[in-house]
Short mmCIF file of C-alpha atoms in Angstrom, two decimals:
data_model
loop_
_atom_site.label_atom_id
_atom_site.label_comp_id
_atom_site.label_asym_id
_atom_site.label_seq_id
_atom_site.Cartn_x
_atom_site.Cartn_y
_atom_site.Cartn_z
CA UNK A 53 15.10 8.81 -0.77
CA UNK A 54 11.62 6.95 -0.22
CA UNK A 55 12.07 6.34 3.51
CA UNK A 56 8.98 6.64 5.95
CA UNK A 57 9.71 5.58 9.53
CA UNK A 58 7.45 4.27 12.18
CA UNK A 59 7.61 3.61 15.76
CA UNK A 60 7.30 1.52 17.73
CA UNK A 61 7.88 -1.83 15.59
CA UNK A 62 5.71 -3.83 18.04
CA UNK A 63 3.18 -2.85 20.60
CA UNK A 64 1.03 -4.99 22.96
CA UNK A 65 -1.49 -3.25 24.88
CA UNK A 66 -4.58 -3.97 27.16
CA UNK A 67 -8.07 -2.78 26.34
CA UNK A 68 -7.90 0.15 28.70
CA UNK A 69 -4.48 1.39 27.79
CA UNK A 70 -3.92 4.63 25.74
CA UNK A 71 -0.83 4.53 23.26
CA UNK A 72 0.15 6.23 20.24
CA UNK A 73 1.68 5.16 16.98
CA UNK A 74 4.22 7.49 15.31
CA UNK A 75 5.12 7.96 11.72
CA UNK A 76 7.59 10.39 10.10
CA UNK A 77 8.84 11.24 6.51
CA UNK A 78 11.34 13.64 5.36
CA UNK A 79 10.75 13.50 1.75
CA UNK A 80 8.56 16.83 1.58
CA UNK A 81 5.58 14.83 0.88
CA UNK A 82 2.25 16.60 1.45
CA UNK A 83 -0.19 13.55 2.06
CA UNK A 84 0.20 10.98 4.76
CA UNK A 85 -1.90 8.01 5.27
CA UNK A 86 -2.69 5.51 7.94
CA UNK A 87 -3.69 1.89 7.07
CA UNK A 88 -4.74 -1.19 8.93
CA UNK A 89 -3.77 -4.69 7.51
CA UNK A 90 -4.88 -8.07 8.72
CA UNK A 91 -2.77 -10.95 7.77
CA UNK A 92 -3.05 -12.20 4.19
CA UNK A 93 -5.26 -9.33 3.32
CA UNK A 94 -4.76 -5.98 1.55
CA UNK A 95 -4.38 -2.80 3.54
CA UNK A 96 -7.64 -0.84 4.53
CA UNK A 97 -7.32 2.89 4.48
CA UNK A 98 -8.05 4.42 7.90
CA UNK A 99 -7.14 8.17 7.41
CA UNK A 100 -5.62 10.50 4.89
CA UNK A 101 -3.93 13.92 5.79
CA UNK A 102 -3.34 15.92 2.65
CA UNK A 103 -2.37 19.63 2.85
CA UNK A 104 -3.30 19.77 6.42
CA UNK A 105 -6.91 18.47 5.68
CA UNK A 106 -8.18 15.17 7.31
CA UNK A 107 -10.13 12.53 5.51
CA UNK A 108 -11.67 9.75 7.38
CA UNK A 109 -12.89 6.43 6.44
CA UNK A 110 -16.32 6.35 8.04
CA UNK A 111 -16.06 2.91 8.95
CA UNK A 112 -12.89 3.55 11.31
CA UNK A 113 -14.22 3.62 14.96
CA UNK A 114 -13.61 6.59 17.33
CA UNK A 115 -11.22 4.74 19.46
CA UNK A 116 -8.59 5.51 16.60
CA UNK A 117 -7.73 9.25 16.42
CA UNK A 118 -5.08 10.74 13.97
CA UNK A 119 -3.05 13.84 14.72
CA UNK A 120 -0.72 15.59 12.29
CA UNK A 121 1.45 17.97 14.20
CA UNK A 122 3.37 19.09 11.11
CA UNK A 123 3.73 17.89 7.44
CA UNK A 124 6.29 15.49 8.39
CA UNK A 125 4.82 13.83 11.20
CA UNK A 126 1.69 11.82 11.74
CA UNK A 127 0.41 10.08 14.86
CA UNK A 128 -2.25 7.60 15.37
CA UNK A 129 -3.90 7.73 19.13
CA UNK A 130 -5.35 4.51 20.44
CA UNK A 131 -7.74 4.17 23.25
CA UNK A 132 -9.93 1.48 24.62
CA UNK A 133 -9.04 -0.85 21.80
CA UNK A 134 -10.51 -4.20 21.17
CA UNK A 135 -8.77 -7.62 20.49
CA UNK A 136 -10.02 -7.39 16.93
CA UNK A 137 -7.97 -4.28 16.32
CA UNK A 138 -4.86 -6.42 16.58
CA UNK A 139 -3.29 -5.83 13.11
CA UNK A 140 -0.45 -4.43 11.39
CA UNK A 141 -0.55 -0.55 11.08
CA UNK A 142 1.01 0.70 8.10
CA UNK A 143 1.75 4.49 7.33
CA UNK A 144 2.44 5.70 3.87
CA UNK A 145 3.10 9.12 2.47
CA UNK A 146 3.05 10.66 -1.11
CA UNK A 147 3.84 13.91 -2.68
CA UNK A 148 0.53 14.72 -4.46
CA UNK A 149 -1.84 13.25 -6.77
CA UNK A 150 -1.05 11.97 -10.33
CA UNK A 151 2.30 10.27 -10.59
CA UNK A 152 3.40 12.10 -7.59
CA UNK A 153 0.66 10.33 -5.67
CA UNK A 154 2.59 7.27 -5.64
CA UNK A 155 2.41 5.91 -1.99
CA UNK A 156 5.48 4.91 -0.08
CA UNK A 157 5.18 2.78 3.15
CA UNK A 158 6.86 2.51 6.37
CA UNK A 159 7.76 -0.74 7.96
CA UNK A 160 4.58 -0.78 9.99
CA UNK A 161 3.68 -1.28 13.63
CA UNK A 162 2.64 -4.68 14.73
CA UNK A 163 -0.15 -4.28 17.45
CA UNK A 164 -1.69 -6.85 19.74
CA UNK A 165 -4.38 -6.01 22.00
CA UNK A 166 -5.08 -8.29 24.86
CA UNK B 63 -16.77 1.71 -8.74
CA UNK B 64 -13.16 0.46 -9.42
CA UNK B 65 -12.31 -3.09 -8.65
CA UNK B 66 -9.06 -5.12 -8.86
CA UNK B 67 -8.86 -8.82 -9.35
CA UNK B 68 -5.99 -11.04 -8.82
CA UNK B 69 -6.99 -14.53 -9.95
CA UNK B 70 -4.07 -16.42 -8.49
CA UNK B 71 -4.03 -16.63 -4.70
CA UNK B 72 -0.85 -18.78 -4.69
CA UNK B 73 1.94 -19.42 -7.12
CA UNK B 74 5.46 -20.99 -6.97
CA UNK B 75 8.42 -20.62 -9.17
CA UNK B 76 11.74 -22.32 -9.20
CA UNK B 77 14.69 -19.96 -8.68
CA UNK B 78 16.14 -18.39 -11.94
CA UNK B 79 12.94 -19.00 -13.81
CA UNK B 80 10.41 -16.53 -15.01
CA UNK B 81 6.77 -16.18 -13.54
CA UNK B 82 3.74 -14.08 -14.53
CA UNK B 83 1.26 -12.72 -11.96
CA UNK B 84 -1.89 -11.60 -13.44
CA UNK B 85 -4.17 -8.55 -12.49
CA UNK B 86 -7.45 -7.25 -14.08
CA UNK B 87 -9.29 -4.18 -13.27
CA UNK B 88 -12.51 -2.63 -13.78
CA UNK B 89 -13.01 1.16 -14.25
CA UNK B 90 -14.79 3.72 -16.50
CA UNK B 91 -11.89 6.34 -15.96
CA UNK B 92 -9.43 6.90 -18.87
CA UNK B 93 -6.59 8.30 -16.85
CA UNK B 94 -5.41 6.35 -13.96
CA UNK B 95 -2.40 4.56 -12.30
CA UNK B 96 -1.56 0.95 -11.66
CA UNK B 97 0.90 -0.38 -9.18
CA UNK B 98 2.32 -3.64 -8.12
CA UNK B 99 3.37 -3.71 -4.44
CA UNK B 100 5.45 -6.43 -2.94
CA UNK B 101 5.02 -7.54 0.75
CA UNK B 102 7.75 -9.98 1.90
CA UNK B 103 7.53 -11.82 5.34
CA UNK B 104 8.85 -8.77 7.02
CA UNK B 105 5.64 -7.14 6.09
CA UNK B 106 7.30 -4.01 4.66
CA UNK B 107 5.08 -2.85 1.59
CA UNK B 108 7.48 -2.27 -1.07
CA UNK B 109 6.56 -0.46 -4.45
CA UNK B 110 7.84 -2.75 -7.28
CA UNK B 111 6.64 -0.86 -10.50
CA UNK B 112 4.10 1.77 -11.50
CA UNK B 113 2.28 2.35 -14.94
CA UNK B 114 0.45 5.45 -16.09
CA UNK B 115 -2.51 4.50 -18.09
CA UNK B 116 -1.77 7.18 -20.93
CA UNK B 117 1.63 5.70 -21.56
CA UNK B 118 1.66 2.87 -24.07
CA UNK B 119 5.08 1.65 -23.19
CA UNK B 120 5.21 -1.19 -20.66
CA UNK B 121 7.02 -0.15 -17.29
CA UNK B 122 10.10 -2.06 -16.51
CA UNK B 123 12.31 -1.98 -13.48
CA UNK B 124 15.34 -4.47 -13.57
CA UNK B 125 13.91 -8.00 -13.41
CA UNK B 126 10.26 -6.75 -13.22
CA UNK B 127 8.14 -5.84 -16.07
CA UNK B 128 4.57 -5.30 -16.77
CA UNK B 129 2.14 -6.21 -19.67
CA UNK B 130 -0.21 -3.41 -19.74
CA UNK B 131 -3.11 -4.07 -21.96
CA UNK B 132 -5.53 -1.07 -21.53
CA UNK B 133 -8.27 -2.31 -23.80
CA UNK B 134 -8.40 -5.50 -21.85
CA UNK B 135 -8.02 -3.84 -18.63
CA UNK B 136 -5.08 -6.27 -17.77
CA UNK B 137 -2.03 -5.42 -15.97
CA UNK B 138 0.42 -8.45 -15.30
CA UNK B 139 3.68 -8.59 -13.70
CA UNK B 140 6.58 -10.55 -15.03
CA UNK B 141 9.46 -11.48 -12.82
CA UNK B 142 12.49 -12.66 -14.64
CA UNK B 143 15.47 -14.48 -13.11
CA UNK B 144 13.45 -15.17 -10.02
CA UNK B 145 15.37 -14.95 -6.81
CA UNK B 146 14.59 -16.42 -3.30
CA UNK B 147 14.25 -12.81 -2.01
CA UNK B 148 11.31 -12.36 -4.47
CA UNK B 149 9.13 -14.83 -2.12
CA UNK B 150 6.42 -12.36 -1.00
CA UNK B 151 2.78 -11.28 -1.32
CA UNK B 152 2.21 -9.34 -4.36
CA UNK B 153 -0.69 -6.82 -4.56
CA UNK B 154 -1.85 -5.09 -7.63
CA UNK B 155 -3.47 -1.66 -6.97
CA UNK B 156 -5.39 1.05 -8.90
CA UNK B 157 -5.40 4.86 -8.38
CA UNK B 158 -7.46 7.48 -10.28
CA UNK B 159 -5.48 10.13 -12.10
CA UNK B 160 -7.42 13.04 -10.70
CA UNK B 161 -7.65 11.61 -7.23
CA UNK B 162 -7.53 14.99 -5.44
CA UNK B 163 -7.93 14.29 -1.87
CA UNK B 164 -9.64 10.95 -2.69
CA UNK B 165 -6.22 9.29 -2.94
CA UNK B 166 -7.55 5.93 -2.42
CA UNK B 167 -5.63 2.88 -3.74
CA UNK B 168 -8.14 -0.01 -4.72
CA UNK B 169 -6.29 -3.22 -3.85
CA UNK B 170 -6.51 -6.58 -5.26
CA UNK B 171 -6.61 -9.54 -2.77
CA UNK B 172 -2.95 -10.44 -3.55
CA UNK B 173 -0.94 -13.23 -4.97
CA UNK B 174 1.38 -15.34 -2.63
CA UNK B 175 4.53 -16.20 -4.47
CA UNK B 176 7.10 -18.65 -3.44
CA UNK B 177 10.46 -18.95 -5.01
CA UNK B 178 12.00 -22.44 -4.42
CA UNK B 179 15.58 -23.22 -4.62
#
């Protein structure tokens, strides 16, 4: 079972809105990731939660904030986004490092910021 | 720093034929992992195949196989009996073995593959 689920599938928001993206996995994985992907580009890593520790890509603006309520859930809170933040947001999870560090991805949330 | 290069931005193949996508990488590490991911128009990122650098045997998954040349730092993907559902963007990616909390995948820019009927 390599299922990672993400909600919502699509999201349209204004620049003053606050919204959240949700990601869930039931594979017992201990690491979860948020990526941002623009069309026809590879994903860019935003955040890693591993064994309840957060690692941040320092280039990610503070209008994105991750939250990990438990080891199965990972949220991404969005506030005061800009139109250039419109992208596909992918969540992934992995068991550990080494071979078990293989990342499995959810279907993504397509975000449009107006 | 590690880099991954996919030199073919776009490729096409006829249904039922075989196609090979190229990937080269640069690293000073001895132990690492290489991956091919597929992203069809739905944009779901799907793991196609994985190779551990310490294994000499090339990985295979049904119609998908790799040609892993460690000394040449080459990791090509062969798709046999191509099907219309193989139409997708294919990304090659690298990950260090002892990644620890630094589980960063280093991605190539991708190859857009079209399978024609």
